[in-house]
CSV table of C-alpha atoms in Angstrom, one decimal:
chain,number,residue,atom,x,y,z
A,1355,MET,CA,45.3,-2.5,42.6
A,1356,LEU,CA,43.7,0.5,40.9
A,1357,ARG,CA,45.0,-0.7,37.5
A,1358,LEU,CA,43.3,-4.0,38.1
A,1359,VAL,CA,40.0,-2.4,39.0
A,1360,VAL,CA,40.1,-0.2,35.9
A,1361,ARG,CA,41.1,-3.1,33.6
A,1362,ARG,CA,38.2,-5.2,35.0
A,1363,LEU,CA,35.7,-2.4,34.6
A,1364,LEU,CA,36.7,-1.8,31.0
A,1365,GLN,CA,36.4,-5.6,30.3
A,1366,LEU,CA,32.8,-5.4,31.5
A,1367,ILE,CA,31.6,-2.9,28.9
A,1368,PRO,CA,31.4,-5.5,26.1
A,1369,THR,CA,29.5,-7.8,28.4
A,1370,LEU,CA,26.9,-5.3,29.3
A,1371,LEU,CA,26.5,-4.2,25.7
A,1372,GLY,CA,26.0,-7.8,24.6
A,1373,LEU,CA,23.4,-8.2,27.2
A,1374,SER,CA,21.6,-5.1,26.1
A,1375,VAL,CA,21.4,-6.4,22.5
A,1376,LEU,CA,20.0,-9.7,23.7
A,1377,LEU,CA,17.4,-7.9,25.8
A,1378,PHE,CA,16.4,-5.6,22.9
A,1379,LEU,CA,16.0,-8.6,20.5
A,1380,TRP,CA,13.9,-10.5,23.2
A,1381,LEU,CA,11.6,-7.5,23.6
A,1382,ASN,CA,11.1,-7.2,19.8
A,1383,ARG,CA,10.5,-10.9,19.4
A,1384,LEU,CA,7.7,-11.2,22.0
A,1385,PRO,CA,4.5,-12.9,20.7
A,1386,GLY,CA,2.6,-10.0,19.1
A,1387,GLY,CA,5.3,-7.6,20.0
A,1388,PRO,CA,5.7,-5.4,23.1
A,1389,ALA,CA,2.5,-3.6,22.4
A,1390,SER,CA,0.4,-6.8,22.6
A,1391,ALA,CA,2.2,-7.7,25.8
A,1392,ILE,CA,1.3,-4.4,27.3
A,1393,LEU,CA,-2.3,-4.2,26.1
A,1394,GLY,CA,-3.2,-7.9,26.4
A,1395,GLU,CA,-4.4,-10.5,24.0
A,1396,ARG,CA,-7.6,-8.7,23.1
A,1397,ALA,CA,-5.9,-5.5,21.9
A,1398,THR,CA,-7.2,-4.2,18.5
A,1399,GLU,CA,-4.9,-3.3,15.6
A,1400,ALA,CA,-5.6,0.4,16.2
A,1401,GLU,CA,-4.5,0.2,19.8
A,1402,VAL,CA,-1.4,-1.8,18.9
A,1403,ALA,CA,-0.5,0.8,16.2
A,1404,ARG,CA,-1.0,3.6,18.8
A,1405,ILE,CA,1.3,2.0,21.3
A,1406,ASN,CA,3.9,1.2,18.6
A,1407,ARG,CA,4.0,4.9,17.7
A,1408,ALA,CA,4.2,6.0,21.3
A,1409,LEU,CA,7.1,3.6,22.0
A,1410,GLY,CA,8.9,4.4,18.8
A,1411,LEU,CA,8.5,0.8,17.5
A,1412,ASP,CA,7.7,2.1,14.0
A,1413,GLN,CA,11.2,3.5,13.7
A,1414,PRO,CA,14.2,1.6,12.1
A,1415,VAL,CA,15.8,-1.1,14.3
A,1416,TYR,CA,19.0,0.8,15.0
A,1417,VAL,CA,17.0,3.9,16.1
A,1418,GLN,CA,15.0,1.7,18.5
A,1419,TYR,CA,18.1,0.1,19.9
A,1420,TRP,CA,19.8,3.5,20.5
A,1421,ARG,CA,16.7,4.8,22.3
A,1422,PHE,CA,16.6,1.6,24.3
A,1423,LEU,CA,20.3,2.0,25.3
A,1424,LYS,CA,19.8,5.6,26.1
A,1425,ARG,CA,16.9,4.8,28.5
A,1426,ILE,CA,19.0,2.2,30.3
A,1427,PHE,CA,21.8,4.8,30.9
A,1428,GLU,CA,19.2,7.2,32.2
A,1429,LEU,CA,17.8,4.5,34.5
A,1430,ASP,CA,14.5,4.8,32.7
A,1431,LEU,CA,13.3,1.2,32.7
A,1432,GLY,CA,9.7,2.0,31.9
A,1433,THR,CA,6.5,1.8,34.0
A,1434,SER,CA,5.2,-1.2,35.8
A,1435,VAL,CA,2.0,-2.6,34.4
A,1436,GLN,CA,0.9,-3.7,37.8
A,1437,THR,CA,1.5,-0.6,39.9
A,1438,GLY,CA,1.8,2.2,37.4
A,1439,ARG,CA,5.0,3.4,39.1
A,1440,PRO,CA,8.4,3.6,37.4
A,1441,VAL,CA,10.3,0.3,37.5
A,1442,TRP,CA,13.4,1.9,39.0
A,1443,ASP,CA,11.3,3.2,41.9
A,1444,GLU,CA,9.8,-0.2,42.5
A,1445,PHE,CA,13.3,-1.8,42.5
A,1446,THR,CA,14.8,0.8,44.9
A,1447,THR,CA,11.9,0.3,47.3
A,1448,ARG,CA,12.2,-3.5,47.4
A,1449,PHE,CA,15.9,-3.9,46.8
A,1450,PRO,CA,16.9,-3.5,50.5
A,1451,ALA,CA,14.7,-6.3,51.7
A,1452,THR,CA,16.2,-8.8,49.2
A,1453,VAL,CA,19.7,-7.6,50.0
A,1454,GLU,CA,19.2,-8.1,53.7
A,1455,LEU,CA,17.9,-11.6,53.1
A,1456,SER,CA,20.7,-12.6,50.6
A,1457,VAL,CA,23.5,-11.1,52.8
A,1458,LEU,CA,22.3,-13.0,55.9
A,1459,ALA,CA,21.9,-16.2,53.8
A,1460,ILE,CA,25.5,-16.0,52.4
A,1461,ILE,CA,26.9,-15.1,55.8
A,1462,LEU,CA,25.3,-18.2,57.2
A,1463,ALA,CA,26.6,-20.3,54.3
A,1464,VAL,CA,30.2,-19.0,54.6
A,1465,VAL,CA,30.4,-19.0,58.4
A,1466,VAL,CA,29.2,-22.6,58.7
A,1467,GLY,CA,30.3,-24.0,55.3
A,1468,ILE,CA,34.1,-23.1,55.3
A,1469,PRO,CA,34.9,-24.3,58.8
A,1470,LEU,CA,32.8,-27.4,58.3
A,1471,GLY,CA,34.4,-28.2,54.9
A,1472,TYR,CA,37.9,-27.6,56.4
A,1473,LEU,CA,37.2,-29.9,59.4
A,1474,ALA,CA,35.7,-32.6,57.1
A,1475,ALA,CA,38.9,-32.6,55.0
A,1476,LYS,CA,41.1,-32.5,58.2
A,1477,HIS,CA,39.3,-35.6,59.5
A,1478,ARG,CA,38.9,-37.3,56.2
A,1479,GLY,CA,37.0,-40.6,56.6
A,1480,GLY,CA,35.7,-39.8,60.1
A,1481,TRP,CA,32.2,-39.4,61.2
A,1482,LEU,CA,32.3,-35.6,60.7
A,1483,ASP,CA,33.4,-36.0,57.1
A,1484,VAL,CA,30.7,-38.6,56.4
A,1485,ALA,CA,28.0,-36.4,58.1
A,1486,SER,CA,29.1,-33.2,56.3
A,1487,VAL,CA,29.2,-34.9,52.8
A,1488,SER,CA,25.9,-36.6,53.4
A,1489,GLY,CA,24.3,-33.3,54.7
A,1490,SER,CA,25.6,-31.4,51.7
A,1491,LEU,CA,24.1,-33.9,49.3
A,1492,ILE,CA,20.7,-33.5,51.0
A,1493,GLY,CA,21.0,-29.7,51.0
A,1494,ILE,CA,21.7,-29.7,47.3
A,1495,CYS,CA,18.8,-32.1,46.5
A,1496,ILE,CA,16.1,-30.4,48.5
A,1497,PRO,CA,14.3,-27.6,46.6
A,1498,VAL,CA,14.5,-24.3,48.3
A,1499,PHE,CA,10.8,-23.7,48.3
A,1500,PHE,CA,10.1,-27.1,49.8
A,1501,LEU,CA,12.6,-26.5,52.6
A,1502,ALA,CA,11.1,-23.1,53.2
A,1503,LEU,CA,7.6,-24.6,53.5
A,1504,ILE,CA,8.9,-27.2,56.0
A,1505,LEU,CA,10.7,-24.6,58.1
A,1506,LYS,CA,7.6,-22.3,58.1
A,1507,GLY,CA,5.3,-25.2,59.0
A,1508,VAL,CA,7.4,-26.5,61.8
A,1509,PHE,CA,9.1,-23.5,63.4
A,1510,ALA,CA,6.6,-20.7,62.6
A,1511,VAL,CA,3.1,-22.4,62.5
A,1512,ASN,CA,3.5,-25.4,64.8
A,1513,LEU,CA,6.1,-24.1,67.4
A,1514,GLY,CA,5.4,-20.4,67.0
A,1515,LEU,CA,9.1,-19.6,67.4
A,1516,PHE,CA,9.3,-17.3,64.3
A,1517,PRO,CA,6.9,-15.1,62.4
A,1518,THR,CA,5.2,-16.5,59.3
A,1519,PHE,CA,5.4,-13.5,56.9
A,1520,GLY,CA,6.7,-10.0,56.4
A,1521,ARG,CA,9.7,-8.0,57.4
A,1522,LEU,CA,8.4,-6.5,60.6
A,1523,ASP,CA,5.5,-7.2,63.0
A,1524,THR,CA,2.4,-5.2,62.0
A,1525,GLY,CA,2.4,-3.3,65.3
A,1526,MET,CA,6.0,-2.3,65.0
A,1527,ASN,CA,6.4,1.5,64.5
A,1528,ALA,CA,9.9,1.6,62.9
A,1529,THR,CA,11.5,4.7,61.3
A,1530,ASP,CA,12.4,4.1,57.6
A,1531,VAL,CA,15.7,5.8,56.8
A,1532,THR,CA,17.5,3.7,54.2
A,1533,GLY,CA,15.0,0.9,53.5
A,1534,PHE,CA,17.2,-1.6,55.3
A,1535,ALA,CA,15.1,-2.6,58.4
A,1536,VAL,CA,18.0,-3.9,60.4
A,1537,LEU,CA,20.3,-0.9,59.6
A,1538,ASP,CA,17.5,1.6,60.2
A,1539,GLY,CA,16.9,0.3,63.7
A,1540,LEU,CA,20.6,0.7,64.5
A,1541,LEU,CA,20.8,4.2,63.0
A,1542,THR,CA,17.7,5.5,64.9
A,1543,GLY,CA,18.4,3.6,68.1
A,1544,GLU,CA,15.3,1.5,67.7
A,1545,LEU,CA,17.0,-1.7,68.6
A,1546,ASP,CA,13.7,-3.5,69.1
A,1547,ALA,CA,13.0,-2.9,65.4
A,1548,SER,CA,16.4,-4.3,64.4
A,1549,LEU,CA,15.9,-7.4,66.5
A,1550,ASP,CA,12.4,-7.9,65.1
A,1551,ALA,CA,13.7,-7.5,61.5
A,1552,ILE,CA,16.4,-10.1,62.2
A,1553,HIS,CA,13.7,-12.4,63.8
A,1554,HIS,CA,11.8,-12.2,60.5
A,1555,LEU,CA,14.9,-12.9,58.5
A,1556,ILE,CA,16.1,-16.0,60.1
A,1557,LEU,CA,13.8,-18.7,58.6
A,1558,PRO,CA,13.9,-17.3,55.0
A,1559,ALA,CA,17.7,-16.9,55.3
A,1560,VAL,CA,18.2,-20.5,56.5
A,1561,ALA,CA,16.1,-21.8,53.7
A,1562,LEU,CA,17.9,-19.6,51.1
A,1563,SER,CA,21.3,-20.6,52.4
A,1564,SER,CA,20.8,-24.4,52.1
A,1565,ILE,CA,22.2,-24.8,48.6
A,1566,PRO,CA,25.1,-22.3,49.0
A,1567,LEU,CA,26.0,-24.0,52.3
A,1568,ALA,CA,26.1,-27.4,50.7
A,1569,VAL,CA,28.2,-26.1,47.7
A,1570,ILE,CA,30.7,-24.3,50.0
A,1571,VAL,CA,31.1,-27.3,52.2
A,1572,ARG,CA,31.9,-29.6,49.3
A,1573,MET,CA,34.2,-27.1,47.6
A,1574,THR,CA,36.1,-26.3,50.7
A,1575,ARG,CA,36.6,-30.0,51.5
A,1576,ALA,CA,37.8,-30.8,48.0
A,1577,SER,CA,40.1,-27.8,47.8
A,1578,VAL,CA,41.7,-28.4,51.2
A,1579,LEU,CA,42.3,-32.1,50.3
A,1580,GLU,CA,43.9,-31.0,47.1
A,1581,VAL,CA,46.2,-28.5,48.8
A,1582,LEU,CA,47.2,-30.9,51.5
A,1583,GLY,CA,48.8,-33.1,48.8
A,1584,GLU,CA,50.9,-30.3,47.4
A,1585,ASP,CA,54.7,-30.4,47.7
A,1586,TYR,CA,55.0,-27.0,49.4
A,1587,VAL,CA,52.8,-28.2,52.2
A,1588,ARG,CA,54.9,-31.3,52.8
A,1589,THR,CA,58.0,-29.1,52.6
A,1590,ALA,CA,56.6,-26.7,55.2
A,1591,GLU,CA,55.8,-29.6,57.5
A,1592,SER,CA,59.2,-31.2,57.0
A,1593,LYS,CA,60.9,-27.9,58.0
A,1594,GLY,CA,59.2,-28.3,61.4
A,1595,LEU,CA,56.7,-25.4,61.1
A,1596,GLU,CA,53.8,-25.6,63.6
A,1597,LYS,CA,50.7,-27.3,62.3
A,1598,LYS,CA,48.5,-24.2,62.8
A,1599,VAL,CA,50.9,-22.1,60.7
A,1600,VAL,CA,51.0,-24.7,57.9
A,1601,ARG,CA,47.2,-25.1,58.0
A,1602,GLY,CA,46.4,-21.4,58.1
A,1603,ARG,CA,49.2,-19.8,56.0
A,1604,HIS,CA,49.7,-22.5,53.4
A,1605,VAL,CA,46.7,-24.7,53.3
A,1606,LEU,CA,43.6,-22.7,54.0
A,1607,ARG,CA,44.8,-19.5,52.3
A,1608,ASN,CA,45.4,-21.4,49.0
A,1609,ALA,CA,42.4,-23.5,49.3
A,1610,LEU,CA,40.1,-20.5,49.6
A,1611,LEU,CA,40.8,-19.3,46.0
A,1612,PRO,CA,38.2,-21.5,44.3
A,1613,VAL,CA,35.8,-21.2,47.3
A,1614,ILE,CA,35.8,-17.4,46.8
A,1615,THR,CA,34.8,-17.8,43.2
A,1616,ALA,CA,31.9,-20.1,44.3
A,1617,VAL,CA,30.8,-17.6,47.0
A,1618,GLY,CA,30.8,-14.8,44.5
A,1619,LEU,CA,28.6,-16.7,42.0
A,1620,LEU,CA,26.4,-18.0,44.8
A,1621,THR,CA,25.8,-14.5,46.1
A,1622,GLY,CA,24.5,-13.4,42.7
A,1623,SER,CA,22.3,-16.5,42.4
A,1624,LEU,CA,20.8,-15.8,45.8
A,1625,LEU,CA,19.4,-12.5,44.6
A,1626,SER,CA,17.7,-14.3,41.6
A,1627,GLY,CA,16.8,-17.4,43.6
A,1628,ALA,CA,15.1,-15.4,46.3
A,1629,VAL,CA,11.9,-15.4,44.2
A,1630,LEU,CA,10.6,-18.7,45.7
A,1631,THR,CA,11.8,-18.0,49.3
A,1632,GLU,CA,10.2,-14.6,49.4
A,1633,SER,CA,7.0,-15.9,48.0
A,1634,VAL,CA,6.7,-18.6,50.7
A,1635,PHE,CA,7.3,-16.0,53.5
A,1636,SER,CA,5.4,-13.1,51.8
A,1637,PHE,CA,8.6,-11.2,52.0
A,1638,ASN,CA,8.3,-7.8,50.3
A,1639,GLY,CA,11.4,-7.9,48.3
A,1640,ILE,CA,12.4,-8.0,44.6
A,1641,GLY,CA,11.9,-11.8,44.4
A,1642,ASN,CA,8.2,-11.7,45.4
A,1643,PHE,CA,7.6,-8.7,43.1
A,1644,ILE,CA,9.1,-10.6,40.2
A,1645,ARG,CA,6.8,-13.6,40.8
A,1646,THR,CA,3.7,-11.4,40.5
A,1647,SER,CA,5.3,-9.7,37.5
A,1648,ILE,CA,5.6,-13.0,35.7
A,1649,ASP,CA,2.0,-13.8,36.4
A,1650,ALA,CA,0.9,-10.3,35.1
A,1651,ARG,CA,3.3,-10.3,32.1
A,1652,ASP,CA,4.8,-7.1,33.4
A,1653,TYR,CA,7.7,-7.1,30.8
A,1654,PRO,CA,9.2,-3.7,31.9
A,1655,VAL,CA,9.8,-5.2,35.4
A,1656,LEU,CA,11.3,-8.4,33.9
A,1657,VAL,CA,13.7,-6.4,31.7
A,1658,GLY,CA,14.7,-4.3,34.7
A,1659,PHE,CA,15.2,-7.5,36.8
A,1660,ILE,CA,17.5,-9.1,34.2
A,1661,LEU,CA,19.6,-5.9,34.0
A,1662,PHE,CA,19.7,-5.7,37.8
A,1663,ILE,CA,20.9,-9.3,38.1
A,1664,ALA,CA,23.5,-8.7,35.4
A,1665,MET,CA,24.9,-5.7,37.2
A,1666,VAL,CA,25.0,-7.7,40.5
A,1667,TYR,CA,27.0,-10.4,38.8
A,1668,VAL,CA,29.3,-7.8,37.3
A,1669,LEU,CA,30.0,-6.1,40.6
A,1670,ILE,CA,30.4,-9.4,42.4
A,1671,ASN,CA,32.9,-10.6,39.9
A,1672,LEU,CA,34.8,-7.4,40.4
A,1673,LEU,CA,34.9,-8.0,44.2
A,1674,VAL,CA,36.0,-11.6,43.6
A,1675,ASP,CA,38.9,-10.4,41.5
A,1676,LEU,CA,39.9,-7.9,44.2
A,1677,ALA,CA,39.7,-10.7,46.8
A,1678,TYR,CA,41.8,-12.9,44.6
A,1679,SER,CA,44.5,-10.2,44.4
A,1680,ILE,CA,44.5,-9.8,48.1
A,1681,ILE,CA,44.9,-13.5,48.9
A,1682,ASP,CA,47.2,-14.2,46.0
A,1683,PRO,CA,49.2,-11.1,44.9
A,1684,ARG,CA,50.4,-12.9,41.8
A,1685,VAL,CA,46.9,-12.4,40.3
A,1686,ARG,CA,47.6,-8.6,40.0
A,1687,VAL,CA,50.3,-9.1,37.3
A,1688,HIS,CA,47.9,-11.0,34.9
């Protein structure tokens, strides 16, 4: 297992280096250059030249790239144009909110999607199968922001069952330990704060989980149907094994391999797709901050966000490989 982890980590180095090259080229090909992006469209040539000298943009390209790479390793992503704070500090402040939202969304998608897909395949052609397939199509077709607006309008505004914005009620005095509102409430014994944080998470998480849920249902159903037709399943059934043993040990375990890949990729996409959901619910996470950064042309934040998402995908792919090796030990030898 350790050998697998080391091998996968070494394989990620070229990927991250390639991404750094693409980011560097993107920054240097911005209209008017990075200096104009920072100073605005009305910047004078003297101001642009001053910024170029300050940023080292008057140096040879290889020197600029080396300095860019060095800053990344030092976690120096620059300063946000909007807030004047280091980009890394902004991300560490808002990161827990987005993680809480994404984790709850993927938990909802997995807990509901895998059993529903399995039951749909088990009762192929029945009403549950038709309903799950139809529902998954609707879930994929409806834009996340539109579903978020509907949920907010019905359950928050009209019925008043859920809050309309934020992570905690304005009158809630919660102790901030880790930045994760739910976890902080459990660590400090402030269970009312944890429950309030979960209450604020439910609607955004349901909206964010709609597409992953639909994908997981369809993939689980298709994978289970494929495995049910394999020879080893028919052999196990002909030997007189109990159905629950065949379904659990032979069918579901093998059918989960492609589903795990989908879950890993969907988890990474949730962190980037949280932009619209967080905007609708005024959720103070990375997604909402990125939306304002796009409007303000805050390029240091955007570069940091791209690097952040890349690292998330890298780590998730590593976890997917580890899960593969646990479910199917044959993967370890490749």
